[in-house]
């Protein structure tokens, strides 16, 4: 990478805001809609209304707008955030770390380094789990091969 490319990449990174999620998942959402009730969000995400309220209570969710009657009104950005939270849950990240990440995002750009370190550690944990699972899969494959071979040997003996 040239010096100009490196500078351009650094500038783009510095001016980019953390959207807190991957690309929007528009495939699940009604066309043009950007306001959802808690029951609609529960249906779209597979999370219960109780879990959504709990996420808000512990600070895992950003502030959720309310209607004039006090009903929660989620937006597409909230669905994007919930998608990220779901991915973080799959990594095995503790809820306390997810809440800390959410707090860091709300604190702003000055927390990029801490967010980076938190996500980097989570990635290392995921890679370790993947390696462990690959070892477990190898054991299962050996056992499956053993039983397949034993089954073929028994079948061969019976047909003789």
mmCIF file of C-alpha atoms in Angstrom:
data_model
loop_
_atom_site.group_PDB
_atom_site.id
_atom_site.type_symbol
_atom_site.label_atom_id
_atom_site.label_comp_id
_atom_site.label_asym_id
_atom_site.label_seq_id
_atom_site.Cartn_x
_atom_site.Cartn_y
_atom_site.Cartn_z
ATOM 1 C CA UNK A 1 0.000 0.000 0.000
ATOM 2 C CA UNK A 2 1.373 3.429 -0.918
ATOM 3 C CA UNK A 3 1.635 6.284 1.563
ATOM 4 C CA UNK A 4 -1.330 7.982 -0.149
ATOM 5 C CA UNK A 5 -3.450 4.819 0.088
ATOM 6 C CA UNK A 6 -2.510 4.343 3.742
ATOM 7 C CA UNK A 7 -3.397 7.965 4.531
ATOM 8 C CA UNK A 8 -6.707 7.665 2.672
ATOM 9 C CA UNK A 9 -7.550 4.450 4.524
ATOM 10 C CA UNK A 10 -6.688 6.030 7.881
ATOM 11 C CA UNK A 11 -8.804 9.086 7.068
ATOM 12 C CA UNK A 12 -11.741 6.906 6.033
ATOM 13 C CA UNK A 13 -11.426 4.926 9.279
ATOM 14 C CA UNK A 14 -11.162 8.062 11.385
ATOM 15 C CA UNK A 15 -14.246 9.645 9.824
ATOM 16 C CA UNK A 16 -16.341 6.469 9.773
ATOM 17 C CA UNK A 17 -18.768 5.946 12.626
ATOM 18 C CA UNK A 18 -19.314 2.593 14.240
ATOM 19 C CA UNK A 19 -22.771 1.536 13.161
ATOM 20 C CA UNK A 20 -22.594 -1.214 15.787
ATOM 21 C CA UNK A 21 -23.663 -3.840 13.317
ATOM 22 C CA UNK A 22 -22.954 -5.447 10.020
ATOM 23 C CA UNK A 23 -24.826 -4.595 6.865
ATOM 24 C CA UNK A 24 -28.536 -4.000 7.446
ATOM 25 C CA UNK A 25 -30.681 -7.123 7.186
ATOM 26 C CA UNK A 26 -33.424 -5.662 5.058
ATOM 27 C CA UNK A 27 -34.485 -9.108 3.839
ATOM 28 C CA UNK A 28 -36.522 -9.702 7.015
ATOM 29 C CA UNK A 29 -38.158 -6.296 7.213
ATOM 30 C CA UNK A 30 -41.310 -4.996 5.589
ATOM 31 C CA UNK A 31 -40.463 -2.711 2.669
ATOM 32 C CA UNK A 32 -40.044 0.907 3.699
ATOM 33 C CA UNK A 33 -40.867 0.308 7.337
ATOM 34 C CA UNK A 34 -38.739 1.887 10.078
ATOM 35 C CA UNK A 35 -41.039 1.698 13.112
ATOM 36 C CA UNK A 36 -41.768 -1.552 14.904
ATOM 37 C CA UNK A 37 -43.644 -2.554 18.022
ATOM 38 C CA UNK A 38 -42.037 -4.879 20.531
ATOM 39 C CA UNK A 39 -44.154 -7.774 19.253
ATOM 40 C CA UNK A 40 -43.050 -7.103 15.662
ATOM 41 C CA UNK A 41 -39.400 -7.014 16.772
ATOM 42 C CA UNK A 42 -39.911 -10.244 18.697
ATOM 43 C CA UNK A 43 -41.314 -11.867 15.554
ATOM 44 C CA UNK A 44 -38.501 -10.501 13.354
ATOM 45 C CA UNK A 45 -35.652 -11.446 15.714
ATOM 46 C CA UNK A 46 -36.909 -14.549 17.485
ATOM 47 C CA UNK A 47 -36.271 -12.852 20.827
ATOM 48 C CA UNK A 48 -39.047 -12.674 23.385
ATOM 49 C CA UNK A 49 -40.552 -9.350 24.446
ATOM 50 C CA UNK A 50 -39.237 -10.128 27.933
ATOM 51 C CA UNK A 51 -35.680 -10.452 26.556
ATOM 52 C CA UNK A 52 -36.007 -7.200 24.600
ATOM 53 C CA UNK A 53 -37.151 -5.346 27.716
ATOM 54 C CA UNK A 54 -34.320 -6.952 29.725
ATOM 55 C CA UNK A 55 -31.742 -5.884 27.108
ATOM 56 C CA UNK A 56 -33.009 -2.320 27.460
ATOM 57 C CA UNK A 57 -33.040 -2.476 31.273
ATOM 58 C CA UNK A 58 -29.418 -3.696 31.556
ATOM 59 C CA UNK A 59 -28.130 -1.173 29.010
ATOM 60 C CA UNK A 60 -27.477 -3.599 26.168
ATOM 61 C CA UNK A 61 -29.944 -1.727 23.959
ATOM 62 C CA UNK A 62 -29.702 1.981 23.268
ATOM 63 C CA UNK A 63 -32.613 4.164 24.299
ATOM 64 C CA UNK A 64 -35.766 2.982 22.542
ATOM 65 C CA UNK A 65 -38.184 5.671 21.409
ATOM 66 C CA UNK A 66 -41.726 5.554 22.766
ATOM 67 C CA UNK A 67 -45.047 6.414 21.198
ATOM 68 C CA UNK A 68 -47.365 8.988 22.798
ATOM 69 C CA UNK A 69 -48.999 6.071 24.650
ATOM 70 C CA UNK A 70 -45.662 4.801 25.979
ATOM 71 C CA UNK A 71 -45.257 1.825 23.631
ATOM 72 C CA UNK A 72 -41.733 1.054 22.515
ATOM 73 C CA UNK A 73 -41.038 1.971 18.884
ATOM 74 C CA UNK A 74 -37.996 0.210 17.485
ATOM 75 C CA UNK A 75 -36.210 1.382 14.359
ATOM 76 C CA UNK A 76 -34.130 -0.377 11.727
ATOM 77 C CA UNK A 77 -30.950 0.711 13.530
ATOM 78 C CA UNK A 78 -32.262 -1.137 16.606
ATOM 79 C CA UNK A 79 -32.788 -4.264 14.507
ATOM 80 C CA UNK A 80 -29.236 -3.913 13.180
ATOM 81 C CA UNK A 81 -27.966 -3.639 16.757
ATOM 82 C CA UNK A 82 -29.968 -6.714 17.812
ATOM 83 C CA UNK A 83 -28.446 -8.605 14.893
ATOM 84 C CA UNK A 84 -24.967 -7.738 16.187
ATOM 85 C CA UNK A 85 -25.952 -8.706 19.745
ATOM 86 C CA UNK A 86 -27.121 -12.058 18.403
ATOM 87 C CA UNK A 87 -23.752 -12.583 16.728
ATOM 88 C CA UNK A 88 -21.925 -11.620 19.932
ATOM 89 C CA UNK A 89 -24.074 -14.097 21.871
ATOM 90 C CA UNK A 90 -23.053 -16.818 19.401
ATOM 91 C CA UNK A 91 -19.397 -16.045 20.117
ATOM 92 C CA UNK A 92 -19.979 -16.853 23.763
ATOM 93 C CA UNK A 93 -19.214 -13.274 24.810
ATOM 94 C CA UNK A 94 -20.451 -12.739 28.370
ATOM 95 C CA UNK A 95 -23.439 -10.412 28.727
ATOM 96 C CA UNK A 96 -21.347 -8.090 30.901
ATOM 97 C CA UNK A 97 -18.864 -7.682 28.031
ATOM 98 C CA UNK A 98 -21.696 -7.038 25.564
ATOM 99 C CA UNK A 99 -23.084 -4.363 27.890
ATOM 100 C CA UNK A 100 -19.594 -2.859 28.223
ATOM 101 C CA UNK A 101 -19.276 -2.794 24.436
ATOM 102 C CA UNK A 102 -22.663 -1.042 24.164
ATOM 103 C CA UNK A 103 -21.551 1.525 26.753
ATOM 104 C CA UNK A 104 -18.320 2.135 24.851
ATOM 105 C CA UNK A 105 -20.223 2.678 21.608
ATOM 106 C CA UNK A 106 -22.457 5.245 23.311
ATOM 107 C CA UNK A 107 -19.388 7.000 24.773
ATOM 108 C CA UNK A 108 -18.135 7.794 21.281
ATOM 109 C CA UNK A 109 -15.069 7.673 19.093
ATOM 110 C CA UNK A 110 -12.575 8.026 21.931
ATOM 111 C CA UNK A 111 -13.364 4.407 22.909
ATOM 112 C CA UNK A 112 -12.331 2.829 19.579
ATOM 113 C CA UNK A 113 -9.188 1.303 21.082
ATOM 114 C CA UNK A 114 -11.061 -0.338 23.947
ATOM 115 C CA UNK A 115 -13.755 -1.635 21.580
ATOM 116 C CA UNK A 116 -11.062 -2.953 19.271
ATOM 117 C CA UNK A 117 -9.365 -4.809 22.137
ATOM 118 C CA UNK A 118 -12.659 -6.264 23.391
ATOM 119 C CA UNK A 119 -13.610 -7.554 19.939
ATOM 120 C CA UNK A 120 -10.083 -8.802 19.266
ATOM 121 C CA UNK A 121 -10.134 -10.835 22.502
ATOM 122 C CA UNK A 122 -13.551 -12.222 21.597
ATOM 123 C CA UNK A 123 -12.203 -13.231 18.207
ATOM 124 C CA UNK A 124 -9.299 -15.051 19.856
ATOM 125 C CA UNK A 125 -11.778 -16.859 22.130
ATOM 126 C CA UNK A 126 -13.865 -17.878 19.099
ATOM 127 C CA UNK A 127 -10.799 -19.189 17.273
ATOM 128 C CA UNK A 128 -9.864 -21.253 20.336
ATOM 129 C CA UNK A 129 -13.399 -22.669 20.475
ATOM 130 C CA UNK A 130 -13.275 -23.477 16.760
ATOM 131 C CA UNK A 131 -9.982 -25.349 17.248
ATOM 132 C CA UNK A 132 -11.482 -27.239 20.169
ATOM 133 C CA UNK A 133 -14.550 -28.135 18.119
ATOM 134 C CA UNK A 134 -12.372 -29.249 15.197
ATOM 135 C CA UNK A 135 -10.571 -31.632 17.573
ATOM 136 C CA UNK A 136 -13.924 -32.906 18.811
ATOM 137 C CA UNK A 137 -15.110 -33.353 15.226
ATOM 138 C CA UNK A 138 -11.971 -35.373 14.422
ATOM 139 C CA UNK A 139 -12.748 -37.718 17.334
ATOM 140 C CA UNK A 140 -16.335 -38.125 16.114
ATOM 141 C CA UNK A 141 -15.122 -38.803 12.569
ATOM 142 C CA UNK A 142 -12.756 -41.529 13.838
ATOM 143 C CA UNK A 143 -15.577 -43.142 15.822
ATOM 144 C CA UNK A 144 -17.955 -42.949 12.856
ATOM 145 C CA UNK A 145 -15.306 -44.519 10.608
ATOM 146 C CA UNK A 146 -14.717 -47.256 13.195
ATOM 147 C CA UNK A 147 -18.410 -48.124 13.379
ATOM 148 C CA UNK A 148 -18.804 -47.956 9.598
ATOM 149 C CA UNK A 149 -15.848 -50.333 9.165
ATOM 150 C CA UNK A 150 -17.158 -52.631 11.913
ATOM 151 C CA UNK A 151 -20.604 -52.632 10.311
ATOM 152 C CA UNK A 152 -19.141 -53.548 6.912
ATOM 153 C CA UNK A 153 -17.051 -56.331 8.496
ATOM 154 C CA UNK A 154 -20.116 -57.778 10.261
ATOM 155 C CA UNK A 155 -22.162 -57.568 7.071
ATOM 156 C CA UNK A 156 -19.390 -59.303 5.161
ATOM 157 C CA UNK A 157 -19.171 -62.093 7.748
ATOM 158 C CA UNK A 158 -22.934 -62.643 7.615
ATOM 159 C CA UNK A 159 -22.972 -62.891 3.827
ATOM 160 C CA UNK A 160 -20.121 -65.412 3.761
#
